[in-house]
Coordinates of N, CA and C and ligand atoms in Angstrom, one line a residue:
X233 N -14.4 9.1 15.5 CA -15.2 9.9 14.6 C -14.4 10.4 13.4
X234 N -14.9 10.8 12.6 CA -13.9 10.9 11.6 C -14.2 12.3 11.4
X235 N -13.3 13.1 10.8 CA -12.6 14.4 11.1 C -13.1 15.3 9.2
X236 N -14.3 15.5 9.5 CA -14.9 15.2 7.6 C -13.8 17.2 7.4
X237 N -13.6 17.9 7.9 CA -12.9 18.9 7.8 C -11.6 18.6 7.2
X238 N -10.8 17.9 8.6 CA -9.4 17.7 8.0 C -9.5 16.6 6.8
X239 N -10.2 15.6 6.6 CA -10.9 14.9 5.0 C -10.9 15.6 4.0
X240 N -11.7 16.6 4.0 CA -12.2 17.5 3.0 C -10.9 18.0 2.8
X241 N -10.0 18.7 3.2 CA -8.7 19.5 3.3 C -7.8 18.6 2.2
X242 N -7.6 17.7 2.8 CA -6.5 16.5 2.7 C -7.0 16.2 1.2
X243 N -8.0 15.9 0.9 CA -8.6 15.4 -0.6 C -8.1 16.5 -1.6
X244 N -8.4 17.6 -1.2 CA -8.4 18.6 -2.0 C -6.9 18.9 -2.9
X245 N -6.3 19.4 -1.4 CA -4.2 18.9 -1.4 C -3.7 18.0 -2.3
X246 N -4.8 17.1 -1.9 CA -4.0 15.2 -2.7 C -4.8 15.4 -4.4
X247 N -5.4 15.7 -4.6 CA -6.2 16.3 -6.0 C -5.6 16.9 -6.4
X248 N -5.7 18.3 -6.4 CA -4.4 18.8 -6.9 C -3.0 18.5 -7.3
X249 N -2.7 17.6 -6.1 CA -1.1 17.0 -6.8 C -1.7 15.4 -7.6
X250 N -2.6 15.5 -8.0 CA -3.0 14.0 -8.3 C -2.8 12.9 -7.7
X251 N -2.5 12.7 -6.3 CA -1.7 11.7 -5.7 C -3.0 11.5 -5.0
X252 N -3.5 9.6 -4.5 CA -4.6 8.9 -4.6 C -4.7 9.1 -2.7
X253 N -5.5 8.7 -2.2 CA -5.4 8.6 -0.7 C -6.5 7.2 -0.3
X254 N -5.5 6.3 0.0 CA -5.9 5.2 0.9 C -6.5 5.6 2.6
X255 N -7.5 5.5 2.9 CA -7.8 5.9 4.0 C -7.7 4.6 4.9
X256 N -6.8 4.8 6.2 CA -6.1 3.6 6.7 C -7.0 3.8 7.8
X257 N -7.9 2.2 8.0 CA -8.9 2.4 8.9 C -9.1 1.1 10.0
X258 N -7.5 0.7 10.0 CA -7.4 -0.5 11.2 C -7.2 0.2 12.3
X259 N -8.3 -0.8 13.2 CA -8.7 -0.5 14.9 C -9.9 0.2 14.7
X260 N -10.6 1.0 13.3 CA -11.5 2.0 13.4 C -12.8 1.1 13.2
X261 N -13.6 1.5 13.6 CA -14.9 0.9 14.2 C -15.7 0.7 12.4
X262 N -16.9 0.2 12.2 CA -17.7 -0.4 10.9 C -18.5 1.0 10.7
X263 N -18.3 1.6 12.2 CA -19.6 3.3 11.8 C -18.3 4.1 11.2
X264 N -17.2 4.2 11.4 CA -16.2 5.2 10.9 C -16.2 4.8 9.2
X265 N -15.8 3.5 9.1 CA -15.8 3.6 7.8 C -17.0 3.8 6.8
X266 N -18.0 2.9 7.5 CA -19.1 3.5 6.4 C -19.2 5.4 6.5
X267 N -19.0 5.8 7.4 CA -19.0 7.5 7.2 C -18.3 8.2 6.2
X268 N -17.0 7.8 6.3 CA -16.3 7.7 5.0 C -16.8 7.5 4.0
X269 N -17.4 6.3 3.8 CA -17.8 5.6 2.8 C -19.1 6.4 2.1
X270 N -19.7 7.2 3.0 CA -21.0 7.8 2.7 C -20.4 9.2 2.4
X271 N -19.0 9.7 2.4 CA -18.8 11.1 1.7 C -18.6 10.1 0.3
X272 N -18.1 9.2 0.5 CA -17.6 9.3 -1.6 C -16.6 8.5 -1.5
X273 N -15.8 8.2 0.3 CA -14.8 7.5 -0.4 C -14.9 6.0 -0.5
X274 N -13.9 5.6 -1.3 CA -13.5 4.1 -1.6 C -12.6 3.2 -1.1
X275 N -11.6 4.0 -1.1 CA -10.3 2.8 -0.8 C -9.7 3.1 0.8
X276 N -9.9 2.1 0.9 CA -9.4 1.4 2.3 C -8.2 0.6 2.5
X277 N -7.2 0.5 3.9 CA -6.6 0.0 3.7 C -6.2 -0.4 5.3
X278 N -5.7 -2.0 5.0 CA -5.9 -2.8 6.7 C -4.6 -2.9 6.6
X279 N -3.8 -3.1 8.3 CA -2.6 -4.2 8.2 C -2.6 -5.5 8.6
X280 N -4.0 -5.9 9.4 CA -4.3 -7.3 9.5 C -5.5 -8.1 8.4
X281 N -5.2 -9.2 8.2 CA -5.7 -10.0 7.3 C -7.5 -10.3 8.3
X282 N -7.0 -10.8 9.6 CA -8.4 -11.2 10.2 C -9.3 -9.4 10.1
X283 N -9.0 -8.7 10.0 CA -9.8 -7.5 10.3 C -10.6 -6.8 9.4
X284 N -9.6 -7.1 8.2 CA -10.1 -6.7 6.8 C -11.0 -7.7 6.3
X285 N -10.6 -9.1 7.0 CA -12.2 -10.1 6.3 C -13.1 -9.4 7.3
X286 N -12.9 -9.7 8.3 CA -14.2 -9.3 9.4 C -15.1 -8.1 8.4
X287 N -14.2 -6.7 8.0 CA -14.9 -5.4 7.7 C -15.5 -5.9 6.3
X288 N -14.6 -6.5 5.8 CA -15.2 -6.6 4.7 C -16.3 -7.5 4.2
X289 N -16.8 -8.5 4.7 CA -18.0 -9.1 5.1 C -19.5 -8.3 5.6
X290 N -19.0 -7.0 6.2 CA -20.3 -6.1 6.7 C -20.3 -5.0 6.0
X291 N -19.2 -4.8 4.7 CA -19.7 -3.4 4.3 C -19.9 -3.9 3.0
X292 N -20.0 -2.3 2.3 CA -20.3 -2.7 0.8 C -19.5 -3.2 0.0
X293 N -20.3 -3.8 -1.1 CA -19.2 -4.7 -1.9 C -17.8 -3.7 -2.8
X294 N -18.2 -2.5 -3.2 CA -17.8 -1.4 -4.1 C -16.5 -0.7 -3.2
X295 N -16.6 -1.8 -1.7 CA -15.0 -0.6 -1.5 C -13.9 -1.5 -2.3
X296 N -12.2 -0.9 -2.3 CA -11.5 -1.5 -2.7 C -10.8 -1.7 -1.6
X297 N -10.1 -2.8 -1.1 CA -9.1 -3.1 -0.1 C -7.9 -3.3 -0.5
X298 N -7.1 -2.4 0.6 CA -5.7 -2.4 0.2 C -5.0 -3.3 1.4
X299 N -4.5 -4.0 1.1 CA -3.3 -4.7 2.0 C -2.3 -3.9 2.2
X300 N -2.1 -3.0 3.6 CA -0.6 -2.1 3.6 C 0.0 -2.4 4.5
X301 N 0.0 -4.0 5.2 CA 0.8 -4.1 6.3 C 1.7 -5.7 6.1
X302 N 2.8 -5.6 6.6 CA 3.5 -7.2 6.8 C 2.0 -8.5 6.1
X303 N 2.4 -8.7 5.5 CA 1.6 -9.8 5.0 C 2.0 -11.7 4.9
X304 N 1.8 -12.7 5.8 CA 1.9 -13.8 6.0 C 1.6 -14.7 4.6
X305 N 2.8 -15.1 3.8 CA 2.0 -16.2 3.3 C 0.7 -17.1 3.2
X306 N 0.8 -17.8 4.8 CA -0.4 -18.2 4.5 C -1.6 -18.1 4.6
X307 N -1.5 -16.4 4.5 CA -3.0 -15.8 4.9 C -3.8 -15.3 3.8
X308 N -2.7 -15.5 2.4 CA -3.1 -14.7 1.3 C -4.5 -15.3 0.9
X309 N -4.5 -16.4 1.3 CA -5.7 -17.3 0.4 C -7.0 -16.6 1.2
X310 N -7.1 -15.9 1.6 CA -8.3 -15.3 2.7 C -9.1 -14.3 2.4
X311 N -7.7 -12.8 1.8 CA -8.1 -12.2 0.8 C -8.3 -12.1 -0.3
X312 N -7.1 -12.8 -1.0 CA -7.1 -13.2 -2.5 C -8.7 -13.0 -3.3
X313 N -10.0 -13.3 -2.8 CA -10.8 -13.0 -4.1 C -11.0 -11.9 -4.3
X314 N -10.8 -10.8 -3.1 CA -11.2 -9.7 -3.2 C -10.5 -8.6 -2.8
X315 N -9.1 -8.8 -2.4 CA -7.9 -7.5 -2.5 C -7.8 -6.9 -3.8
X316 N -7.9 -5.7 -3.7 CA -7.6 -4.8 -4.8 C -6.2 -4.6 -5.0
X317 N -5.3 -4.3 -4.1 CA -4.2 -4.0 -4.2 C -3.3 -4.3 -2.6
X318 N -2.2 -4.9 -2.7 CA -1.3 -5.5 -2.3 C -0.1 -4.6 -2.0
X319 N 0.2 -3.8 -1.3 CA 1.4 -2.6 -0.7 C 2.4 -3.4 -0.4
X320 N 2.5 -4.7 0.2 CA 3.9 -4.9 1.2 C 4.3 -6.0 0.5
X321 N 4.5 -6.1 -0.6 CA 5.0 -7.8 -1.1 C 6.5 -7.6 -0.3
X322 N 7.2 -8.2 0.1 CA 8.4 -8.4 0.9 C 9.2 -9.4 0.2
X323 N 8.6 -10.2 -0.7 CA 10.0 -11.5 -0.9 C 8.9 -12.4 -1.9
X324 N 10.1 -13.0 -2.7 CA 9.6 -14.0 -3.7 C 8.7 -14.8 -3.4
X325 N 9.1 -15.1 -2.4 CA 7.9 -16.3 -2.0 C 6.8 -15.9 -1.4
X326 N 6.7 -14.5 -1.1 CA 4.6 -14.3 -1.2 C 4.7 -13.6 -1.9
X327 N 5.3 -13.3 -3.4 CA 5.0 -13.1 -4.3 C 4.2 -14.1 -5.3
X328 N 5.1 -15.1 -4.8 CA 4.4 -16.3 -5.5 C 3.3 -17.2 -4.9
X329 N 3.2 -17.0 -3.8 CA 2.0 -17.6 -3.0 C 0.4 -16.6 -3.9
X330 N 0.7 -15.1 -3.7 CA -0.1 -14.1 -4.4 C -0.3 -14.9 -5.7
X331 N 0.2 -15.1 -6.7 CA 0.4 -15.7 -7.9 C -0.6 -16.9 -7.6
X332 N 0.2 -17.7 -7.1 CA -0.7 -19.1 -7.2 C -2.6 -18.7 -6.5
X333 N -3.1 -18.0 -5.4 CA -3.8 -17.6 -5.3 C -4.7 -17.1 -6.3
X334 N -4.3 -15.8 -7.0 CA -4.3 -15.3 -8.3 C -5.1 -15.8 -9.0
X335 N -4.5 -17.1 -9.4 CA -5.1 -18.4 -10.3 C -5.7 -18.7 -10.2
X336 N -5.8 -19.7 -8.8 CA -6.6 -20.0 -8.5 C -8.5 -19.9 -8.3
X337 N -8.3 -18.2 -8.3 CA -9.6 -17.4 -8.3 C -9.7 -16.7 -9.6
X338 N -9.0 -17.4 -10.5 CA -9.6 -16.9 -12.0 C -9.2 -15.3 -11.9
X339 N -8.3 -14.8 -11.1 CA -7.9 -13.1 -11.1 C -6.4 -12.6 -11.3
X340 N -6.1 -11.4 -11.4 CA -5.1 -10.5 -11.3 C -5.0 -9.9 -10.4
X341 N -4.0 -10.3 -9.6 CA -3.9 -9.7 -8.1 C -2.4 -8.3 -8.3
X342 N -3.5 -7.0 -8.4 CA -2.5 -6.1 -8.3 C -1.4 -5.7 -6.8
X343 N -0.3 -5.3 -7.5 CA 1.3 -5.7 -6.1 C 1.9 -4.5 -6.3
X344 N 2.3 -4.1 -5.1 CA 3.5 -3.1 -5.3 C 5.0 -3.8 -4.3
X345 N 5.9 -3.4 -4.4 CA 7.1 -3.9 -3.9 C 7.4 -3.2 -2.8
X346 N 7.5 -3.5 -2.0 CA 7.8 -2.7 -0.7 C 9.8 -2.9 -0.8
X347 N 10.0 -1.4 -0.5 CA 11.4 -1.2 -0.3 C 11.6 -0.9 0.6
X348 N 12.9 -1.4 1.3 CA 13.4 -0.9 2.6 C 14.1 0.2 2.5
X349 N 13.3 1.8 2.8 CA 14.1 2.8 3.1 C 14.1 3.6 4.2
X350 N 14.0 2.7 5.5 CA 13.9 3.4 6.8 C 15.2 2.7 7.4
X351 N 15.5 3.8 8.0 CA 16.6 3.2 9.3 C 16.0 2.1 10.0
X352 N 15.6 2.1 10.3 CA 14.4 0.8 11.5 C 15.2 -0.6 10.4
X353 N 15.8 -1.3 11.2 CA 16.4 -2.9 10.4 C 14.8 -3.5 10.8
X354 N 14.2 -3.3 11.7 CA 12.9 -4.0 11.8 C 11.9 -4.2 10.5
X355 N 12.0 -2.9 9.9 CA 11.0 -2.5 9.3 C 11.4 -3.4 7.8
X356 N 10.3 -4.0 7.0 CA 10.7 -4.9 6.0 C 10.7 -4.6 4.9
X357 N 10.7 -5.4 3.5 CA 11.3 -4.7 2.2 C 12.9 -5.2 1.6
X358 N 12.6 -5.1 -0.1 CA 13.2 -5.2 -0.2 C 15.1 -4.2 -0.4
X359 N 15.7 -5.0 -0.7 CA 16.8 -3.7 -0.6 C 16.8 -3.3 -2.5
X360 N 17.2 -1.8 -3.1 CA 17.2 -1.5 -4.8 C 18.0 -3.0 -5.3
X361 N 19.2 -3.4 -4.6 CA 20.0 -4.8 -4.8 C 19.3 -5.4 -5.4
X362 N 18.5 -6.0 -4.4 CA 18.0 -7.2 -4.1 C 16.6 -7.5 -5.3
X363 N 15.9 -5.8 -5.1 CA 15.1 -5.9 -6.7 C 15.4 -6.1 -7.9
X364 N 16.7 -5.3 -8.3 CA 17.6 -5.3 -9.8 C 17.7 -7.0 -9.9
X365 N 17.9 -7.8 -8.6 CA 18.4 -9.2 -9.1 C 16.9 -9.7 -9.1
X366 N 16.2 -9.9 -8.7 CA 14.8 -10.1 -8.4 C 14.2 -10.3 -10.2
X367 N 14.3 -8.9 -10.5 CA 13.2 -8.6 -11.2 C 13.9 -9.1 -13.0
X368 N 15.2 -10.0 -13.0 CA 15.7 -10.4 -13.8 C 15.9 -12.2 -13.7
X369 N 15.6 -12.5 -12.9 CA 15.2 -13.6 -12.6 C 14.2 -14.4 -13.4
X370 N 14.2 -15.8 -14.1 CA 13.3 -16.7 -14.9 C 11.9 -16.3 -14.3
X371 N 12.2 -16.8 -13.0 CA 10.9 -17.5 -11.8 C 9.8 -16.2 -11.4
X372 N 10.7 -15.0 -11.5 CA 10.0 -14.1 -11.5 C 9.3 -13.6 -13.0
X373 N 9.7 -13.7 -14.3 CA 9.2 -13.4 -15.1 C 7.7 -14.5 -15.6
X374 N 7.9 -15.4 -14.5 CA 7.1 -16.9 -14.8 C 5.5 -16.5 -14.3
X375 N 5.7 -15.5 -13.7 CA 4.3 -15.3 -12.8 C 3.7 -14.6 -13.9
X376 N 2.6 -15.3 -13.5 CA 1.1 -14.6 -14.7 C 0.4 -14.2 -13.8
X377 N -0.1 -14.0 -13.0 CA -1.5 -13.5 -12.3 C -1.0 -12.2 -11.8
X378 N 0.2 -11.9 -11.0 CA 0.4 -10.9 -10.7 C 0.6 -9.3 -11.5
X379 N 0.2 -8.0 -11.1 CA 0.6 -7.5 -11.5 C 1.2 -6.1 -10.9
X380 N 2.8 -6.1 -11.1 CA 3.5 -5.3 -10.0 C 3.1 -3.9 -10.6
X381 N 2.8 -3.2 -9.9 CA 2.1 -1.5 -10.1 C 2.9 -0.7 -9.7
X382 N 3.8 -1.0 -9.0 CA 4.5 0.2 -8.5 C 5.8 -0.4 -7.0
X383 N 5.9 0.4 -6.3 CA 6.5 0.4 -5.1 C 6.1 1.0 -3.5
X384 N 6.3 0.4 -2.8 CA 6.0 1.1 -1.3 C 6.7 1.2 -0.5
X385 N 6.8 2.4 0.4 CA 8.0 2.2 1.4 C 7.2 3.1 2.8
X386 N 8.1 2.7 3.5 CA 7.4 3.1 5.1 C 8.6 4.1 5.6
X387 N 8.9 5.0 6.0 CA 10.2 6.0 6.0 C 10.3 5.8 7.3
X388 N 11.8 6.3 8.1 CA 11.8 5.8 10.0 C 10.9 6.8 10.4
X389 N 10.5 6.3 11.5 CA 9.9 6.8 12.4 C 10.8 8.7 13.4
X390 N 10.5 9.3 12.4 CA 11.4 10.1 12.9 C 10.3 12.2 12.8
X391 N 10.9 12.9 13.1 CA 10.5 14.2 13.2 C 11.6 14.9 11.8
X392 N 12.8 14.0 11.7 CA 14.3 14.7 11.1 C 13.8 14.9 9.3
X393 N 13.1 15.8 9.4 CA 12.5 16.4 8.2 C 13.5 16.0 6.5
X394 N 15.1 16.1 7.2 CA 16.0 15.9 5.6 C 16.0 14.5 6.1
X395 N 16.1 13.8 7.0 CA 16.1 12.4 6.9 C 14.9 11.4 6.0
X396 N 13.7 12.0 6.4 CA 12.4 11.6 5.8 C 12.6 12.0 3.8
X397 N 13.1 13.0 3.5 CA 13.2 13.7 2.5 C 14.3 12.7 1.6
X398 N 14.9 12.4 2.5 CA 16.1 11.4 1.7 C 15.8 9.9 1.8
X399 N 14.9 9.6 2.3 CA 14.1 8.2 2.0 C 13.1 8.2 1.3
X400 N 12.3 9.4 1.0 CA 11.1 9.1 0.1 C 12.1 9.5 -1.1
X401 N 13.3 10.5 -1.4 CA 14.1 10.6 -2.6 C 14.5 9.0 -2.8
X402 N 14.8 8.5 -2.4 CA 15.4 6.8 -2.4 C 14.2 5.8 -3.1
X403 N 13.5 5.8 -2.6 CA 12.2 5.3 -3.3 C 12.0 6.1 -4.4
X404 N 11.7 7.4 -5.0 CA 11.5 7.7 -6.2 C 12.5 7.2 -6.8
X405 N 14.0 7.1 -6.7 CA 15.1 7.3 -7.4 C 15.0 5.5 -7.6
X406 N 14.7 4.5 -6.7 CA 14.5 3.3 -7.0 C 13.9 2.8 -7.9
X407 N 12.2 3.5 -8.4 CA 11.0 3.4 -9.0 C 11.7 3.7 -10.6
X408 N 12.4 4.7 -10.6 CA 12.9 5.4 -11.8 C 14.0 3.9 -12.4
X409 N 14.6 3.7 -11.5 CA 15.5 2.5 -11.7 C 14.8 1.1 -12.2
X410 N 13.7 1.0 -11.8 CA 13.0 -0.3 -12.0 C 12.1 -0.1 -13.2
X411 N 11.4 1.0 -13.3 CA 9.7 1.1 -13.8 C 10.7 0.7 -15.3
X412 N 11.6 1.0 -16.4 CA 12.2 0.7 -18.0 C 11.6 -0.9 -17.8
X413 N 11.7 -2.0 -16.8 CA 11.3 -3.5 -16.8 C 9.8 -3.5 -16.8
X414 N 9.4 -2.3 -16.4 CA 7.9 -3.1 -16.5 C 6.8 -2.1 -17.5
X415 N 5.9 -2.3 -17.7 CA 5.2 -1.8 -18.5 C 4.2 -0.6 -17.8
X416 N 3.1 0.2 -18.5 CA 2.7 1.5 -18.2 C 1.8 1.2 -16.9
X417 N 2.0 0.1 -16.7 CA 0.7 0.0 -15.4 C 1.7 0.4 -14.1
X418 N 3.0 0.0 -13.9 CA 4.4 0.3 -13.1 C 4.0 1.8 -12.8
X419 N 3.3 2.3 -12.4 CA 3.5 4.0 -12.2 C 3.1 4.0 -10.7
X420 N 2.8 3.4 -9.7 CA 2.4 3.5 -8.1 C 3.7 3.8 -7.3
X421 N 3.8 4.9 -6.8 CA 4.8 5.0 -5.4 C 3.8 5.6 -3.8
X422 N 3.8 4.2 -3.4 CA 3.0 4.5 -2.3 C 3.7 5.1 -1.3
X423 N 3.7 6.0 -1.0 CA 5.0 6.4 0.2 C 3.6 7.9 0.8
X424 N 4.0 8.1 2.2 CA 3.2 9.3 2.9 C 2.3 8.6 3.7
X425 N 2.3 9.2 5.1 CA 1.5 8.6 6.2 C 0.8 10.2 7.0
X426 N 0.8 10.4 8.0 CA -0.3 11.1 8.5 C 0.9 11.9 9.2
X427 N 2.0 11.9 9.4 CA 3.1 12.8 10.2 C 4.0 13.1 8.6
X428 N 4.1 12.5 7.4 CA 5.0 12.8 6.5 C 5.0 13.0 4.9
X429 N 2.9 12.7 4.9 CA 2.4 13.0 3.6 C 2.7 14.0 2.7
X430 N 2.8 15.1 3.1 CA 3.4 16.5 2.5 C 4.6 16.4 2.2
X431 N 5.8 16.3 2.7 CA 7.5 16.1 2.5 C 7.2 14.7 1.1
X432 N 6.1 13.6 1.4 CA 6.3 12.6 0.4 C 5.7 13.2 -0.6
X433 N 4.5 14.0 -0.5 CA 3.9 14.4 -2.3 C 4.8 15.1 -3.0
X434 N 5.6 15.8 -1.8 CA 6.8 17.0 -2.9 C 7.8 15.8 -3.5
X435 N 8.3 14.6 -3.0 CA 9.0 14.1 -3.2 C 8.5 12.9 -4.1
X436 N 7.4 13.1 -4.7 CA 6.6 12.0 -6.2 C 6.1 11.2 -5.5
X437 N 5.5 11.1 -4.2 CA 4.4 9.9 -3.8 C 3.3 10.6 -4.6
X438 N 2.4 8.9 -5.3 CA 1.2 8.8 -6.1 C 0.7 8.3 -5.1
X439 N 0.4 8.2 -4.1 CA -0.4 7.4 -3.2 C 0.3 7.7 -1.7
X440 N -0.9 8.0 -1.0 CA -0.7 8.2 0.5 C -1.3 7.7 1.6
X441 N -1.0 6.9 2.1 CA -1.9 6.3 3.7 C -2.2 6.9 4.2
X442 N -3.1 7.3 4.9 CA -3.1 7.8 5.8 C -4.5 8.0 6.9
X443 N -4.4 7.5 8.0 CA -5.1 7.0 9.1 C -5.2 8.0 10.3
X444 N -4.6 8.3 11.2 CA -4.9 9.1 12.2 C -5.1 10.2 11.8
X445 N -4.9 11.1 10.9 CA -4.9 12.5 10.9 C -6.5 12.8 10.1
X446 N -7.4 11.6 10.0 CA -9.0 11.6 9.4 C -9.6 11.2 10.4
X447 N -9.3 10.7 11.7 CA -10.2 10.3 12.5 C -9.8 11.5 13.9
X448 N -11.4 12.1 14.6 CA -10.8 12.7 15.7 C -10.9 11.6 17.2
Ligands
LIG154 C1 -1.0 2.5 10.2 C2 -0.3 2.6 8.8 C3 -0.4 3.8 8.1 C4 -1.1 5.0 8.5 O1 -0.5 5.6 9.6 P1 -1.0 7.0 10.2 O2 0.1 7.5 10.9 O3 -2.2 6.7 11.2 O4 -1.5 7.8 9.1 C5 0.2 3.8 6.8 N1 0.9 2.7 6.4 C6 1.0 1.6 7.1 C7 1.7 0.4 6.5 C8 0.4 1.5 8.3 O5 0.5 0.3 9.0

């Protein structure tokens, strides 16, 4: 059931600092989100591709879906006509798969770049390196459908409050380093989950996930 208290709270907090709130509603049932959906909100966000077509097939057409999990190449073509925005691009080549999709549906498929700033080697993204070379590249400037909004990052899995503080600093300080390449739409730093939203808003997250802490 969803928690319209701690909702109400959370909107208010995220308002004030201007920073957007994706309400992350994988595993949650078609009655949770339309409940949501029936205070006002909009944006949603899955980490599996089969779950987000499933939901999105039964609800209204006016939500927006966010992609915020590991994303497979060849699964883009599934959401592609109707993803709103794209959290985890990971690497050139489902950047460019997004792209060719893109096209293909006559659309602009909005992206953010996922950075690796968690201890976890598990956890995916690119390295600030690996973008500076990335985002100077021909092949990359070749893509038309795409449009990169910003950056995302997933921080370790930790309680170590200055640890967390120095990975969502890493991600602003990366965003600052990139956004001179791209134009005024470049303003997205997705960073803050449901244990570390607060530490990320102080630390310039525009956008926050967050899933367990709306549902009881
Ligand atoms: C599940 C998930 C979230 C939300 O996590 P909570 O701790 O439930 O708030 C945010 N981002 C990603 C990528 C996720 O997979």
């Amino acid at each position: 059931m969803v928690n319209f208290q701690k909702l109400y709270a959370i909107k208010e907090e995220l308002n004030q600092a201007n920073v957007q709130l994706v309400a992350v509603t994988k595993t949650r049932s078609l009655e949770e989100i339309l409940s949501l959906y029936e205070s006002g909100h909009r944006i949603f966000g899955e980490n599996r591709v089969q779950e987000m077509l499933d939901k999105q097939a039964q609800l209204p057409e006016d939500i927006q879906w966010h992609q915020i999990g590991h994303l497979q190449s060849n699964k883009v073509k599934y959401i592609a006509p109707f993803v709103s925005l794209i959290h985890s691009v990971d690497s050139y080549k489902l950047l460019k798969v997004i792209d060719q999709q893109a096209q293909k549906f006559e659309r602009t498929i909005p992206c953010l770049l996922q950075v690796h700033i968690a201890q976890e080697a598990h956890k995916y993204g690119f390295s600030l390196d690996e973008l500076q070379e990335l985002i100077t590249q021909d092949q990359f400037a070749a893509l038309t459908n795409v449009d990169i909004q910003g950056l995302m990052g997933m921080a370790t899995f930790t309680d170590d409050q200055a640890q967390l503080q120095k990975e969502f600093q890493n991600l602003a300080m990366s965003f600052d380093q990139l956004k001179h390449h791209f134009g005024p739409s470049f303003k997205t730093r997705s960073m803050g989950m449901s244990g570390d939203y607060k530490l990320a808003v102080q630390e310039g997250s525009t956008m926050v996930r967050i899933g367990s802490l709306l549902f009881t």
